[in-house]
Amino acid sequence: MLSSKAMLDGHGEESPYFQGWKEYEKNAYDDIKNPTGIIQMGLAENQLSLDLLKTWIENNQDATRLTNNGESVFRDLALFQDYHGLPAFKNVLAEFMAEIRGNKVSFDPRKLVLMAGATAASETLMFCIAEHGDAFLLPTPYYPGYDRDLKWRTGVELVPIHCLSSNGFKVTKFALEEAYQQAKKLSLNVKGVLITNPSNPLGTTMSHVELDELITFTVAKKIHLISDEIFSGTVFENPSFISIIEAVIDRKLEKTDLWSRVHIVYSLSKDFGIPGFRVGMIYSNNERLVSTATKMSSYGLISSQTQYLQSKLLSGKEFREKYLEENRNRVKERREMMVVGLGEAGISCLKGNAGLFCWVDLRNLLSSNTFTAEMELWKKILHEAGLNISPGASCHCSEPGWFRICFANMSQETLKVSMERMKAFISKQYCCM
Amino acid sequence: MLSKKVRLDAHGEDSSYFLGWKEYEKNAYDDVQNPTGIIQMGLAENQLSFDLLEAWLASNQDAARLTKNGESVFRELALFQDYHGLPEFKNVLVDFMAEIRRNKVSFDPRKLVLMAGATSANETLMFCIAEPGDAFLLPTPYYPGFDRDLKWRTGVELVPIHCSSSNGFKVTKFALEEAYQQAQKLSLNVKGVLITNPSNPLGTTMSHDELEVLITFAIAKKIHIISDEIYSGTVFDHPSFISIMKALLDRKLEETEVWNRVHVVYSLSKDLGVPGFRVGMIYSNNETLVSAATKMSSFGLISSQTQYLLSKLLSDKKFTKNYMKENRKRLKARREMLVTALRDAGIECLKSNAGLFCWVDMRNLLSSNTFDAEVELWKKILREAGLNVSPGASCHCSEPGWFRICFANMSEETLKVSMQRMKAFVEKNTQQCRRGGGRVTHQESGCNSRRRSLSNWVLNLCSYDREPYR
């Protein structure tokens, strides 16, 4: 009666990534009302710097009141549904994106397409680049949501580029080739590679060498390269972030074919912690793609009310710089708290310099080197330690035993509680082992 | 290098619906700065009641400032991305929808799925109901945007249900059957019928009979009905609006299969005049569909900032009651202005009771009873009268000579100017026809010395659909 899309589970919500979420909702931790509840550590949200935004809003009432120098702009905004987006907003976004990249690259607002969230942006890129049944290669581990966002309604297939702990999960030439061959074996037409840089769930930025390999590969195969850079504003430490655009310019490839096959996805959800406002975008040098994606954005435009607020918020260079710096410091501090806390429990994390989470090595706690054992461990941590974390399998990791644990979506006190619980859990495990 | 959808895109915006828009953008009317510019009468926006919304905002500062009783709710809203939507928003929306239907039906917020605009809602319904290559039947004339919204990324085909001026463009049993047979001929699997009620571009509400015929048809064929009711709040005159849900209840069909195959699309863009805020929704009794559509709404959620503002607005029942009443009154008055002025110029409109536009009969001005002549007339109106109106062909009307003219997206003064221009245009063109001698027929060249073959963009329109125009 309904379509296969509606009736099957292409939405991917039967995976543990979402199951854990559901358990949490039934028994959510609250320091006062439910101190034994489940602590949500599976949600990559940035709750660390909302106070800065709140203060700004309180001191700049025009932005929310929908006035400009006291005069109402309500009418103009209420009617503004131009899929080219609010010009003032795109201008400041282009500046902001450049600042995040240390002004080593500049962005043209005319190449920016606004969408209601990175989710919409990623899916739209699939619609613009691939046919039903075409494939994209993705380095593993990757964000579980991609299985839905990139595949569900588009019919695109995803083929993993297997990355291993032996080299810190870096993308290698060998892994790229192997993935490409695997796609061929499955008779899939590869349209491109999609990377998340900084990586979710690794919390690392891609190295110069990796980006070079990637570019060489996509030039040779004549395929697209999508770089989801939504965590770019969370890079708090060296190595510094190298955007794909910068890497392509460094190789002096602006005048080549490749230039039109490189696209960036960005969003304010992670850097600003405002996922509810649905601010995402595509950046591309490909005019046709920009033109089509712009029209497709009709299916998910950003509310003009929000475009206005954000355009005002981002209009002050000073505020932008201060915010970026303060946010990075807070992210760094939080990460350190977690790394130290886990370290005290004898657990190590992949060395990371970005993101809102750690990629944690729990291989020692597995009863066997299998994904079944990983699932068992995940459930134990959920039910015994009362922590919802994301098992590597849900991120398509090739090796069992790795987990993503988020640190920025809770208060400092809650993080401390979670670390204590983890310590207690680990001690118990070692006792019993 | 890019997908077929990108290549298809090259056709979509060549239609007159969009070309007229482009001409307007190059030379937009402004009463002071550009009084000879083109007046936009092709945009179905409701600009008549902003003062009411602004007054409310000014007295209810919490809503926009993201505070609740003076306390900031910024943080909660910034983090709120739950695709189930803001509960308080859905609660007031269902009340509002019921109010529009004079509380003859009630709605359950758990069956409501919020989306960033009706555009998104319509596309999502296609994804949930049809496979690529399946078909939906749509009564003509219909909103030109459907060709993109329903087909582009979904691969769904649209087959027209031809409605004719002979009965006021009402949907008949015969037309439904004929469309269904046509789909069979094209080897298309029909998944449902999509109606817009009140109709865009007709400006009429569906009659009780039409709804009956539709329901009977959907039951017999075991297909879905989607009722796009985005203009339901603009019904300003009799006959009163009958929602598809009401029609089902009247036939006591709640416990039958068809109950799960009927879905309503709604939006605040037309009734409240806030298209920029992207507030759309699907309402369905089908649990599986609601569940799938809810997840799909991730691709186009409504900004929580906007959900909050409008939840506050709509929770003010005194305001909504007054707003709806006043809005309807103003729409009615505007419509009457347009109808009277056109009549003065010798042009009749389809009798209507809703919407933001009139469906105007300009068949007498055609040089021949062809779509070719309709294009010519449209261009003449654009260039000589400086008015951008929407030709019936862009709405897939089966008969040439009908145009949609919007009246709610401009000031009263501008409407007056447009009507003066129209009168002058009609007079000039009627005189020219008379000078040519006798009745204008297909063979006569008096009015149309530059006879052209079917122009490219009409061909493009045809190629975008599977069926050539009759």
Coordinates of N, CA, C and O in Angstrom, one line a residue, chain A residues 319-386:
Chain A
F319 N 32.8 39.4 17.4 CA 32.1 38.3 18.0 C 32.5 36.9 17.5 O 32.7 36.0 18.2
R320 N 32.6 36.9 16.2 CA 32.9 35.6 15.5 C 34.2 35.1 16.0 O 34.3 33.9 16.4
E321 N 35.2 35.9 16.0 CA 36.6 35.5 16.4 C 36.6 35.1 17.9 O 37.1 34.0 18.2
K322 N 35.9 35.9 18.7 CA 35.9 35.6 20.2 C 35.2 34.2 20.4 O 35.6 33.4 21.2
Y323 N 34.1 34.1 19.7 CA 33.3 32.9 19.9 C 34.1 31.7 19.5 O 34.2 30.7 20.2
L324 N 34.7 31.7 18.3 CA 35.5 30.6 17.8 C 36.6 30.2 18.8 O 36.8 29.0 19.1
E325 N 37.3 31.2 19.3 CA 38.4 30.9 20.2 C 37.9 30.3 21.5 O 38.4 29.3 22.0
E326 N 36.8 30.9 22.1 CA 36.3 30.5 23.4 C 35.7 29.1 23.2 O 36.0 28.2 24.1
N327 N 35.0 28.8 22.1 CA 34.4 27.5 21.9 C 35.5 26.5 21.8 O 35.4 25.4 22.4
R328 N 36.5 26.7 21.1 CA 37.6 25.8 20.9 C 38.2 25.4 22.3 O 38.5 24.3 22.6
N329 N 38.5 26.5 23.1 CA 39.1 26.2 24.4 C 38.2 25.3 25.2 O 38.7 24.4 25.9
R330 N 36.9 25.6 25.2 CA 36.0 24.8 26.0 C 35.9 23.4 25.5 O 35.9 22.4 26.3
V331 N 35.9 23.2 24.2 CA 35.9 21.8 23.6 C 37.2 21.1 24.0 O 37.1 19.9 24.5
K332 N 38.3 21.8 24.0 CA 39.6 21.2 24.3 C 39.6 20.7 25.8 O 40.0 19.6 26.1
E333 N 39.1 21.6 26.6 CA 39.1 21.3 28.0 C 38.2 20.1 28.4 O 38.6 19.2 29.1
R334 N 37.1 20.1 27.8 CA 36.1 19.0 28.0 C 36.7 17.7 27.5 O 36.6 16.6 28.2
R335 N 37.3 17.7 26.4 CA 37.9 16.5 25.8 C 39.0 16.0 26.8 O 39.0 14.8 27.1
E336 N 39.8 16.9 27.3 CA 40.8 16.5 28.2 C 40.3 15.9 29.5 O 40.8 14.9 29.9
M337 N 39.2 16.4 29.9 CA 38.5 15.8 31.1 C 38.2 14.4 30.8 O 38.4 13.5 31.7
M338 N 37.6 14.1 29.7 CA 37.2 12.8 29.4 C 38.4 11.9 29.2 O 38.5 10.8 29.7
V339 N 39.4 12.4 28.5 CA 40.6 11.5 28.2 C 41.3 11.1 29.5 O 41.6 10.0 29.7
V340 N 41.4 12.1 30.4 CA 42.0 11.9 31.7 C 41.1 10.9 32.5 O 41.6 9.9 33.1
G341 N 39.8 11.2 32.5 CA 38.9 10.3 33.3 C 39.0 8.9 32.8 O 39.0 8.0 33.6
L342 N 39.0 8.7 31.5 CA 39.0 7.4 31.0 C 40.4 6.7 31.2 O 40.5 5.6 31.5
G343 N 41.4 7.6 31.1 CA 42.8 7.1 31.4 C 42.9 6.6 32.8 O 43.6 5.5 33.0
E344 N 42.3 7.2 33.7 CA 42.3 6.7 35.1 C 41.6 5.4 35.2 O 41.9 4.6 36.1
A345 N 40.7 5.1 34.3 CA 40.1 3.8 34.3 C 40.8 2.8 33.5 O 40.4 1.7 33.2
G346 N 42.0 3.2 33.0 CA 42.8 2.3 32.2 C 42.4 2.2 30.7 O 42.7 1.3 30.0
I347 N 41.6 3.2 30.3 CA 41.2 3.2 28.9 C 41.8 4.3 28.1 O 41.9 5.4 28.5
S348 N 42.2 3.9 26.9 CA 42.8 5.0 26.0 C 41.9 5.4 24.9 O 41.0 4.6 24.5
C349 N 42.2 6.6 24.4 CA 41.4 7.1 23.3 C 42.3 7.4 22.1 O 43.5 7.6 22.4
L350 N 41.8 7.4 20.9 CA 42.6 7.8 19.8 C 42.9 9.2 20.0 O 42.1 10.0 20.4
K351 N 44.2 9.6 19.7 CA 44.6 11.0 19.9 C 43.8 11.8 18.9 O 43.8 11.6 17.7
G352 N 43.1 12.8 19.4 CA 42.2 13.6 18.6 C 42.4 15.1 18.8 O 42.9 15.5 19.9
N353 N 42.0 15.9 17.8 CA 42.2 17.4 17.9 C 41.0 18.2 17.5 O 41.0 19.4 17.3
A354 N 39.8 17.5 17.5 CA 38.6 18.1 17.0 C 37.4 17.3 17.4 O 37.5 16.2 18.0
G355 N 36.2 17.9 17.1 CA 35.0 17.1 17.3 C 34.4 17.2 18.7 O 35.0 17.9 19.6
L356 N 33.3 16.6 19.0 CA 32.6 16.7 20.2 C 32.6 15.3 20.9 O 31.7 15.0 21.7
F357 N 33.6 14.5 20.6 CA 33.6 13.1 21.1 C 35.0 12.5 21.1 O 35.9 13.1 20.4
C358 N 35.2 11.4 21.8 CA 36.4 10.6 21.7 C 36.1 9.3 21.0 O 35.1 8.7 21.2
W359 N 37.1 8.8 20.4 CA 37.0 7.5 19.8 C 37.8 6.6 20.7 O 39.0 6.7 20.8
V360 N 37.1 5.7 21.4 CA 37.6 5.1 22.6 C 37.9 3.6 22.4 O 37.1 2.9 21.8
D361 N 39.1 3.2 22.9 CA 39.5 1.8 22.7 C 39.1 0.9 23.8 O 39.7 0.9 24.9
L362 N 38.1 0.1 23.6 CA 37.6 -0.8 24.7 C 37.9 -2.3 24.3 O 37.2 -3.2 24.8
R363 N 38.8 -2.5 23.4 CA 39.1 -3.8 22.9 C 39.4 -4.8 24.0 O 39.1 -6.0 24.0
N364 N 40.1 -4.2 25.0 CA 40.5 -5.1 26.2 C 39.4 -5.7 26.9 O 39.5 -6.7 27.7
L365 N 38.2 -5.0 26.8 CA 37.1 -5.5 27.6 C 36.2 -6.5 26.8 O 35.2 -7.0 27.4
L366 N 36.5 -6.7 25.6 CA 35.7 -7.7 24.8 C 36.0 -9.1 25.2 O 37.1 -9.4 25.5
S367 N 34.9 -9.8 25.3 CA 35.1 -11.2 25.6 C 35.7 -12.0 24.5 O 36.3 -13.1 24.7
S368 N 35.5 -11.5 23.3 CA 36.2 -12.1 22.1 C 36.3 -11.0 21.0 O 35.5 -10.0 21.1
N369 N 37.2 -11.2 20.1 CA 37.4 -10.1 19.1 C 36.3 -10.2 18.0 O 36.6 -10.4 16.8
T370 N 35.1 -10.0 18.5 CA 34.0 -10.1 17.5 C 33.0 -9.0 17.7 O 32.9 -8.4 18.8
F371 N 32.2 -8.7 16.7 CA 31.2 -7.7 16.8 C 30.0 -8.1 17.8 O 29.4 -7.3 18.4
T372 N 29.8 -9.4 17.9 CA 28.9 -9.9 18.9 C 29.3 -9.5 20.3 O 28.5 -9.0 21.1
A373 N 30.6 -9.7 20.5 CA 31.1 -9.3 21.8 C 31.0 -7.8 22.0 O 30.8 -7.3 23.1
E374 N 31.2 -7.1 21.0 CA 31.1 -5.6 21.1 C 29.7 -5.2 21.4 O 29.5 -4.4 22.3
M375 N 28.7 -5.9 20.8 CA 27.3 -5.6 21.1 C 27.0 -5.9 22.6 O 26.3 -5.2 23.3
E376 N 27.5 -7.0 23.0 CA 27.4 -7.4 24.4 C 27.9 -6.4 25.4 O 27.3 -6.0 26.4
L377 N 29.1 -5.9 25.0 CA 29.8 -4.9 25.9 C 28.9 -3.6 25.9 O 28.7 -3.0 26.9
W378 N 28.5 -3.3 24.7 CA 27.7 -2.0 24.6 C 26.4 -2.1 25.5 O 26.1 -1.2 26.2
K379 N 25.8 -3.3 25.5 CA 24.6 -3.5 26.3 C 24.9 -3.4 27.8 O 24.2 -2.8 28.6
K380 N 26.0 -4.0 28.1 CA 26.4 -4.0 29.5 C 26.7 -2.6 30.0 O 26.3 -2.2 31.1
I381 N 27.4 -1.8 29.2 CA 27.7 -0.5 29.5 C 26.4 0.3 29.7 O 26.2 1.1 30.6
L382 N 25.4 0.0 28.8 CA 24.1 0.7 28.9 C 23.4 0.3 30.1 O 22.9 1.2 30.9
H383 N 23.3 -1.0 30.4 CA 22.5 -1.4 31.5 C 23.2 -1.4 32.9 O 22.6 -1.1 33.9
E384 N 24.5 -1.7 32.9 CA 25.2 -1.7 34.2 C 25.8 -0.4 34.5 O 25.7 0.0 35.7
A385 N 26.4 0.3 33.6 CA 27.0 1.6 33.9 C 26.0 2.7 33.6 O 26.3 3.9 34.0
G386 N 24.9 2.4 33.0 CA 23.9 3.5 32.7 C 24.5 4.6 31.8 O 24.2 5.8 32.0

